[in-house]
Amino acid sequence: MGIKKAIIFHRLLILIASATIWLPAPLSAQQLTVTAAIAVGKNPRRIAVSADGRKLYVANGGGNSISVINLASNHVEATIEKAGKEPGSLAISPDGQYLYVGNHGGDLSIIEPATSHVETFPTGGPVRDVALTADGKRLFLAMEWKGLQVLNTSTRELSVVSNIPCPEGLALESDGRLLYVSYQCSGPGGRPGHDAIGVFDVATEEMVDAIMGVPNVGGDIAISSDGTQLWINGIDACSQPAYDHEGCPNAPSRVVQVIRPSDHAVLKSFGFSSEEGNGPISLSPQSGRAFIGGGFFAKVVDSTSFERIQSLQINGAGNAVFSPDGSRIYIPVYQQDLVVVLAQGEPVSREVALKVGAIRYPEVIAL
């Protein structure tokens, strides 16, 4: 074969391969599509569902408001204005009477959803995350520069649990026994690019363990319902040139770690591309799915096999909330001021799919 023919043949093979990659594939039984898109406030970052599963609360970080979605109709039924400066993390009391909002711009908001009354509780600095005990009596606060603190929700007294700076993400075990705290600024015993995870006994509010050594720059964390898996968003620990990348699955990459808390064993390290990104992590106890937001793609992973089920091109996905049966996933889309619904069914119109961030229709990317 001549050189010119060989070049043409090689280019043809590349075109065929590219076409194979991008051809839409039939949806499998596990795959989801965007079946609804709900317009909310500006820059929605976080969502939380009420205890009765009827309402979804959306923290609009760019609009300083909370959108309230009726899940029976998938429509916004109310907007709570002046909810705080850059509202972010959310927690709802078991009786639904109070909505606690950690504001990235500083302070805590305590909202009564029934009346839309907003009370600002001064914390003296940004609140990066919140975690409410199952009885609703104590609210843990990850304070950017003031350490881990706890609010007695009855007396409204705020006290210091730990002075270790830069707590970022909180994950409370379903049995309420242990609280996991993801740190930046090294954390308890960590080092740059390997920030530690602190483990606190909720009853005594004492630190009883620390997970160290894994590539991690403290971000969002999530604990499985049975307490056997701790999922950690390591942010840029495996992509930042200043870090040593020791233990990274590949570099540069955006790393997510799955750790067994009992012995700190790494069960899985995901090294996503910078385009895919890594972001908020949510786990569904019903369907065995893990959802990873961030970047240009939302990733759905089997939390048993750690195989990726699918990726959807959703630009700027936040945390996810799962329906009680696990069949639907609700996701805020920061870039588009939407909450989208993933389910097994007919996708939304091409116009909405493109707005969400899809590059083709349907927006499922089969892997």
Short mmCIF file of C-alpha atoms in Angstrom, two decimals:
data_model
loop_
_atom_site.label_atom_id
_atom_site.label_comp_id
_atom_site.label_asym_id
_atom_site.label_seq_id
_atom_site.Cartn_x
_atom_site.Cartn_y
_atom_site.Cartn_z
CA MET A 1 0.00 0.00 0.00
CA GLY A 2 1.39 3.43 -0.95
CA ILE A 3 2.00 6.16 1.60
CA LYS A 4 -0.89 8.32 0.39
CA LYS A 5 -3.34 5.37 0.46
CA ALA A 6 -2.10 4.37 3.91
CA ILE A 7 -2.79 7.90 5.22
CA ILE A 8 -6.29 7.90 3.73
CA PHE A 9 -7.00 4.46 5.20
CA HIS A 10 -5.74 5.57 8.61
CA ARG A 11 -7.98 8.67 8.55
CA LEU A 12 -10.95 6.50 7.54
CA LEU A 13 -10.36 4.24 10.54
CA ILE A 14 -10.32 7.28 12.83
CA LEU A 15 -13.61 8.53 11.39
CA ILE A 16 -15.22 5.10 11.81
CA ALA A 17 -13.99 4.89 15.41
CA SER A 18 -15.27 8.39 16.18
CA ALA A 19 -18.66 7.59 14.71
CA THR A 20 -18.84 4.46 16.85
CA ILE A 21 -18.09 6.45 19.98
CA TRP A 22 -20.70 9.12 19.37
CA LEU A 23 -23.56 7.10 17.87
CA PRO A 24 -26.54 7.12 20.27
CA ALA A 25 -27.00 3.71 21.88
CA PRO A 26 -30.29 2.15 22.99
CA LEU A 27 -31.04 2.85 26.63
CA SER A 28 -30.38 -0.11 28.90
CA ALA A 29 -32.62 -1.01 31.81
CA GLN A 30 -30.33 0.96 34.14
CA GLN A 31 -29.84 4.08 32.06
CA LEU A 32 -31.57 7.33 32.83
CA THR A 33 -32.50 10.35 30.75
CA VAL A 34 -33.45 13.91 31.64
CA THR A 35 -37.25 13.65 31.71
CA ALA A 36 -38.04 17.06 33.22
CA ALA A 37 -36.38 20.42 33.80
CA ILE A 38 -37.66 22.87 36.44
CA ALA A 39 -36.63 26.54 36.36
CA VAL A 40 -35.48 27.80 39.78
CA GLY A 41 -33.42 30.73 41.09
CA LYS A 42 -29.95 31.86 40.11
CA ASN A 43 -27.05 29.41 40.47
CA PRO A 44 -28.71 26.53 42.35
CA ARG A 45 -26.00 24.57 44.15
CA ARG A 46 -27.69 22.33 46.71
CA ILE A 47 -31.00 20.60 47.21
CA ALA A 48 -32.67 18.69 50.04
CA VAL A 49 -35.96 16.81 50.31
CA SER A 50 -38.47 17.10 53.14
CA ALA A 51 -38.95 14.19 55.56
CA ASP A 52 -42.32 13.33 53.99
CA GLY A 53 -40.81 13.33 50.49
CA ARG A 54 -43.28 15.91 49.17
CA LYS A 55 -41.13 19.01 48.80
CA LEU A 56 -37.69 19.78 47.45
CA TYR A 57 -35.74 22.78 48.73
CA VAL A 58 -33.19 24.39 46.41
CA ALA A 59 -30.44 26.72 47.64
CA ASN A 60 -29.92 29.37 44.95
CA GLY A 61 -26.39 30.55 45.75
CA GLY A 62 -26.43 33.39 43.24
CA GLY A 63 -29.90 34.62 44.08
CA ASN A 64 -29.80 34.44 47.90
CA SER A 65 -33.09 32.57 47.80
CA ILE A 66 -34.66 29.14 48.35
CA SER A 67 -36.95 27.60 45.73
CA VAL A 68 -39.59 25.19 47.04
CA ILE A 69 -40.61 22.49 44.53
CA ASN A 70 -43.76 20.42 44.89
CA LEU A 71 -42.65 16.94 43.84
CA ALA A 72 -46.16 15.83 42.96
CA SER A 73 -46.31 18.41 40.17
CA ASN A 74 -42.59 19.17 39.63
CA HIS A 75 -43.34 22.89 39.87
CA VAL A 76 -41.96 25.67 42.08
CA GLU A 77 -44.74 26.47 44.53
CA ALA A 78 -42.88 29.14 46.51
CA THR A 79 -39.68 31.19 46.59
CA ILE A 80 -38.20 32.28 49.90
CA GLU A 81 -36.36 35.53 49.29
CA LYS A 82 -33.46 36.94 51.33
CA ALA A 83 -32.68 33.44 52.60
CA GLY A 84 -29.05 34.28 53.33
CA LYS A 85 -25.86 35.38 51.63
CA GLU A 86 -24.88 32.70 49.12
CA PRO A 87 -26.99 29.90 50.60
CA GLY A 88 -25.35 26.51 50.20
CA SER A 89 -25.72 23.47 52.43
CA LEU A 90 -29.17 22.46 53.69
CA ALA A 91 -30.67 20.41 56.51
CA ILE A 92 -34.36 19.90 57.38
CA SER A 93 -35.70 19.13 60.85
CA PRO A 94 -37.48 15.75 61.16
CA ASP A 95 -40.85 17.46 61.69
CA GLY A 96 -40.30 19.76 58.71
CA GLN A 97 -40.71 22.85 60.86
CA TYR A 98 -37.24 24.27 60.25
CA LEU A 99 -34.88 24.49 57.30
CA TYR A 100 -31.25 25.16 58.25
CA VAL A 101 -29.15 26.87 55.59
CA GLY A 102 -25.38 27.19 55.78
CA ASN A 103 -24.39 30.36 53.94
CA HIS A 104 -21.09 30.45 52.08
CA GLY A 105 -21.18 34.22 52.43
CA GLY A 106 -21.36 33.91 56.21
CA ASP A 107 -23.79 32.99 59.01
CA LEU A 108 -26.60 30.43 59.32
CA SER A 109 -30.20 30.93 58.23
CA ILE A 110 -33.02 29.25 60.14
CA ILE A 111 -36.15 29.24 58.01
CA GLU A 112 -39.74 28.25 58.80
CA PRO A 113 -40.98 26.90 55.46
CA ALA A 114 -44.64 27.18 56.46
CA THR A 115 -44.40 30.97 56.83
CA SER A 116 -41.18 31.70 54.85
CA HIS A 117 -39.86 33.46 57.95
CA VAL A 118 -36.06 33.78 57.87
CA GLU A 119 -33.95 34.19 60.99
CA THR A 120 -30.25 34.95 60.63
CA PHE A 121 -28.15 33.21 63.25
CA PRO A 122 -24.68 34.83 63.48
CA THR A 123 -21.78 32.40 63.23
CA GLY A 124 -19.04 34.89 62.51
CA GLY A 125 -17.97 33.42 59.22
CA PRO A 126 -18.78 31.22 56.22
CA VAL A 127 -20.56 27.91 56.81
CA ARG A 128 -19.26 25.30 54.35
CA ASP A 129 -21.56 22.41 55.31
CA VAL A 130 -24.17 21.36 57.88
CA ALA A 131 -25.27 18.00 59.30
CA LEU A 132 -28.34 17.51 61.49
CA THR A 133 -28.69 14.61 63.92
CA ALA A 134 -31.67 12.30 63.33
CA ASP A 135 -33.52 13.66 66.37
CA GLY A 136 -33.05 17.21 65.09
CA LYS A 137 -31.47 18.37 68.36
CA ARG A 138 -27.93 19.17 67.19
CA LEU A 139 -26.72 20.79 64.01
CA PHE A 140 -23.03 20.40 63.19
CA LEU A 141 -21.44 23.27 61.27
CA ALA A 142 -18.27 23.13 59.17
CA MET A 143 -16.91 26.63 59.66
CA GLU A 144 -14.25 27.66 57.17
CA TRP A 145 -11.94 29.37 59.68
CA LYS A 146 -13.56 28.59 63.04
CA GLY A 147 -13.43 24.80 63.00
CA LEU A 148 -16.22 22.32 63.69
CA GLN A 149 -19.05 23.73 65.78
CA VAL A 150 -22.43 22.47 66.94
CA LEU A 151 -25.73 24.29 67.47
CA ASN A 152 -28.20 23.15 70.10
CA THR A 153 -31.37 23.69 68.06
CA SER A 154 -33.55 24.02 71.19
CA THR A 155 -31.52 26.55 73.15
CA ARG A 156 -29.84 28.07 70.07
CA GLU A 157 -26.46 27.83 71.79
CA LEU A 158 -23.39 27.43 69.56
CA SER A 159 -20.33 25.64 70.90
CA VAL A 160 -16.94 24.55 69.56
CA VAL A 161 -16.36 20.85 68.88
CA SER A 162 -12.88 21.21 67.34
CA ASN A 163 -10.60 24.13 66.54
CA ILE A 164 -8.91 22.34 63.62
CA PRO A 165 -9.32 24.83 60.75
CA CYS A 166 -10.84 24.39 57.30
CA PRO A 167 -13.54 21.72 57.69
CA GLU A 168 -15.31 21.51 54.32
CA GLY A 169 -17.65 18.52 54.09
CA LEU A 170 -19.72 16.61 56.66
CA ALA A 171 -21.19 13.11 56.51
CA LEU A 172 -23.24 11.70 59.38
CA GLU A 173 -23.77 7.94 59.70
CA SER A 174 -27.39 6.83 59.39
CA ASP A 175 -27.25 5.38 62.93
CA GLY A 176 -26.00 8.75 64.17
CA ARG A 177 -22.93 7.30 65.87
CA LEU A 178 -20.09 8.86 63.87
CA LEU A 179 -19.55 12.12 62.01
CA TYR A 180 -16.96 12.28 59.20
CA VAL A 181 -15.35 15.66 58.53
CA SER A 182 -13.44 16.38 55.33
CA TYR A 183 -10.71 18.97 55.85
CA GLN A 184 -8.59 21.27 53.77
CA CYS A 185 -5.44 22.95 55.22
CA SER A 186 -4.05 19.41 55.91
CA GLY A 187 -6.51 18.57 58.68
CA PRO A 188 -5.65 16.27 61.64
CA GLY A 189 -2.33 14.68 60.64
CA GLY A 190 -2.60 15.36 56.92
CA ARG A 191 -0.26 17.07 54.49
CA PRO A 192 -0.64 19.11 51.28
CA GLY A 193 -2.48 17.08 48.65
CA HIS A 194 -3.33 14.47 51.30
CA ASP A 195 -5.74 16.30 53.59
CA ALA A 196 -7.16 14.16 56.37
CA ILE A 197 -10.70 13.06 57.23
CA GLY A 198 -11.56 13.50 60.91
CA VAL A 199 -13.89 10.99 62.59
CA PHE A 200 -15.93 12.26 65.55
CA ASP A 201 -18.03 10.40 68.10
CA VAL A 202 -21.37 12.22 67.98
CA ALA A 203 -22.32 11.36 71.57
CA THR A 204 -19.11 12.70 73.13
CA GLU A 205 -18.18 15.16 70.33
CA GLU A 206 -14.59 13.87 70.55
CA MET A 207 -12.40 13.00 67.57
CA VAL A 208 -11.80 9.24 67.70
CA ASP A 209 -9.98 8.59 64.41
CA ALA A 210 -8.45 10.21 61.35
CA ILE A 211 -8.16 8.86 57.82
CA MET A 212 -4.83 9.97 56.36
CA GLY A 213 -2.56 9.39 53.40
CA VAL A 214 -4.98 9.19 50.47
CA PRO A 215 -4.81 11.83 47.72
CA ASN A 216 -7.35 14.36 48.88
CA VAL A 217 -8.03 18.07 48.98
CA GLY A 218 -11.02 18.14 51.26
CA GLY A 219 -14.33 18.50 49.46
CA ASP A 220 -17.73 16.88 49.61
CA ILE A 221 -18.08 13.49 51.28
CA ALA A 222 -20.88 10.93 51.57
CA ILE A 223 -21.34 7.83 53.72
CA SER A 224 -23.31 4.77 52.59
CA SER A 225 -26.43 3.84 54.56
CA ASP A 226 -24.70 0.77 56.04
CA GLY A 227 -21.58 2.74 56.93
CA THR A 228 -19.22 0.54 54.90
CA GLN A 229 -18.29 3.08 52.21
CA LEU A 230 -17.04 6.64 52.56
CA TRP A 231 -16.96 8.52 49.25
CA ILE A 232 -14.58 11.49 49.11
CA ASN A 233 -14.31 14.23 46.51
CA GLY A 234 -10.56 14.85 46.43
CA ILE A 235 -10.92 17.91 44.15
CA ASP A 236 -7.52 18.64 42.53
CA ALA A 237 -5.25 16.41 44.66
CA CYS A 238 -4.24 14.49 41.53
CA SER A 239 -4.15 17.40 39.10
CA GLN A 240 -2.49 20.26 40.99
CA PRO A 241 1.22 20.27 40.01
CA ALA A 242 2.26 21.42 43.49
CA TYR A 243 1.11 18.12 45.06
CA ASP A 244 3.10 14.87 44.99
CA HIS A 245 0.26 12.75 43.45
CA GLU A 246 1.29 9.79 45.59
CA GLY A 247 -1.49 7.17 45.47
CA CYS A 248 -3.31 8.82 42.55
CA PRO A 249 -5.06 6.45 40.11
CA ASN A 250 -3.63 8.58 37.31
CA ALA A 251 -2.38 12.12 36.92
CA PRO A 252 -3.50 14.62 36.02
CA SER A 253 -7.02 13.64 37.03
CA ARG A 254 -9.89 14.75 39.21
CA VAL A 255 -9.97 12.13 41.95
CA VAL A 256 -12.84 10.55 43.90
CA GLN A 257 -11.94 8.01 46.59
CA VAL A 258 -14.07 5.23 48.07
CA ILE A 259 -12.75 4.15 51.49
CA ARG A 260 -13.83 1.46 53.94
CA PRO A 261 -14.00 3.37 57.24
CA SER A 262 -13.37 0.34 59.47
CA ASP A 263 -9.76 -0.14 58.32
CA HIS A 264 -9.20 2.87 55.99
CA ALA A 265 -8.75 0.55 52.99
CA VAL A 266 -9.16 2.22 49.60
CA LEU A 267 -11.88 0.28 47.79
CA LYS A 268 -11.76 2.36 44.61
CA SER A 269 -10.03 5.42 43.22
CA PHE A 270 -11.69 7.15 40.30
CA GLY A 271 -9.47 9.39 38.19
CA PHE A 272 -11.82 11.50 36.07
CA SER A 273 -10.62 13.79 33.33
CA SER A 274 -10.64 17.53 33.93
CA GLU A 275 -13.58 17.77 31.51
CA GLU A 276 -15.59 15.18 33.43
CA GLY A 277 -14.71 16.82 36.72
CA ASN A 278 -15.53 15.78 40.26
CA GLY A 279 -18.04 17.40 42.56
CA PRO A 280 -20.82 16.70 45.04
CA ILE A 281 -21.39 13.00 45.77
CA SER A 282 -24.77 11.45 46.58
CA LEU A 283 -25.58 7.82 47.38
CA SER A 284 -28.90 6.03 46.89
CA PRO A 285 -29.58 3.24 49.41
CA GLN A 286 -32.47 1.96 47.28
CA SER A 287 -30.93 1.57 43.82
CA GLY A 288 -27.25 1.00 44.60
CA ARG A 289 -26.31 4.07 42.58
CA ALA A 290 -23.77 6.74 43.35
CA PHE A 291 -24.10 10.12 41.69
CA ILE A 292 -21.07 12.36 41.14
CA GLY A 293 -21.62 15.90 39.91
CA GLY A 294 -19.22 18.62 38.85
CA GLY A 295 -17.49 19.31 35.55
CA PHE A 296 -19.23 18.95 32.22
CA PHE A 297 -20.58 15.46 32.99
CA ALA A 298 -22.80 13.91 35.64
CA LYS A 299 -21.55 10.42 36.47
CA VAL A 300 -23.78 7.54 37.63
CA VAL A 301 -21.84 4.66 39.21
CA ASP A 302 -22.81 1.22 40.55
CA SER A 303 -21.82 1.48 44.22
CA THR A 304 -21.28 -2.29 44.50
CA SER A 305 -19.13 -3.04 41.45
CA PHE A 306 -17.86 0.56 41.08
CA GLU A 307 -18.54 0.28 37.34
CA ARG A 308 -19.78 3.42 35.67
CA ILE A 309 -23.37 2.98 34.53
CA GLN A 310 -23.45 6.09 32.38
CA SER A 311 -22.39 9.71 31.98
CA LEU A 312 -24.67 12.54 30.98
CA GLN A 313 -23.40 15.83 29.67
CA ILE A 314 -24.86 18.08 32.34
CA ASN A 315 -22.67 21.10 32.94
CA GLY A 316 -22.31 22.02 36.61
CA ALA A 317 -24.41 19.38 38.38
CA GLY A 318 -24.71 19.77 42.13
CA ASN A 319 -25.71 17.19 44.71
CA ALA A 320 -28.54 14.74 44.00
CA VAL A 321 -31.69 13.70 45.83
CA PHE A 322 -33.22 10.30 45.11
CA SER A 323 -36.91 9.42 45.15
CA PRO A 324 -37.93 6.88 47.86
CA ASP A 325 -37.84 3.99 45.37
CA GLY A 326 -34.61 5.20 43.74
CA SER A 327 -36.19 5.49 40.30
CA ARG A 328 -35.73 9.26 39.97
CA ILE A 329 -32.81 11.58 40.65
CA TYR A 330 -33.26 15.33 41.19
CA ILE A 331 -30.21 17.47 40.42
CA PRO A 332 -29.54 21.22 40.54
CA VAL A 333 -27.71 22.50 37.46
CA TYR A 334 -25.67 25.47 38.53
CA GLN A 335 -24.90 26.76 35.04
CA GLN A 336 -28.50 26.77 33.79
CA ASP A 337 -30.64 27.77 36.82
CA LEU A 338 -32.51 24.46 36.62
CA VAL A 339 -33.32 21.38 38.62
CA VAL A 340 -33.44 18.40 36.28
CA VAL A 341 -35.10 15.04 36.85
CA LEU A 342 -33.35 11.87 35.73
CA ALA A 343 -35.58 8.84 35.23
CA GLN A 344 -36.17 5.88 32.95
CA GLY A 345 -38.46 7.32 30.32
CA GLU A 346 -38.79 9.62 27.35
CA PRO A 347 -36.26 12.46 27.38
CA VAL A 348 -37.31 16.08 27.30
CA SER A 349 -37.37 18.09 24.09
CA ARG A 350 -34.16 18.69 22.17
CA GLU A 351 -34.32 22.39 23.10
CA VAL A 352 -34.32 21.65 26.83
CA ALA A 353 -31.71 18.90 26.46
CA LEU A 354 -29.35 21.33 24.75
CA LYS A 355 -29.97 23.94 27.43
CA VAL A 356 -29.08 21.44 30.15
CA GLY A 357 -25.80 20.83 28.39
CA ALA A 358 -26.26 17.88 26.03
CA ILE A 359 -24.24 17.89 22.83
CA ARG A 360 -26.62 15.61 21.03
CA TYR A 361 -30.03 14.10 21.46
CA PRO A 362 -30.75 11.93 23.36
CA GLU A 363 -28.24 13.22 25.88
CA VAL A 364 -27.17 9.83 27.21
CA ILE A 365 -23.53 8.95 26.54
CA ALA A 366 -23.19 5.18 26.65
CA LEU A 367 -19.87 3.91 28.03
#
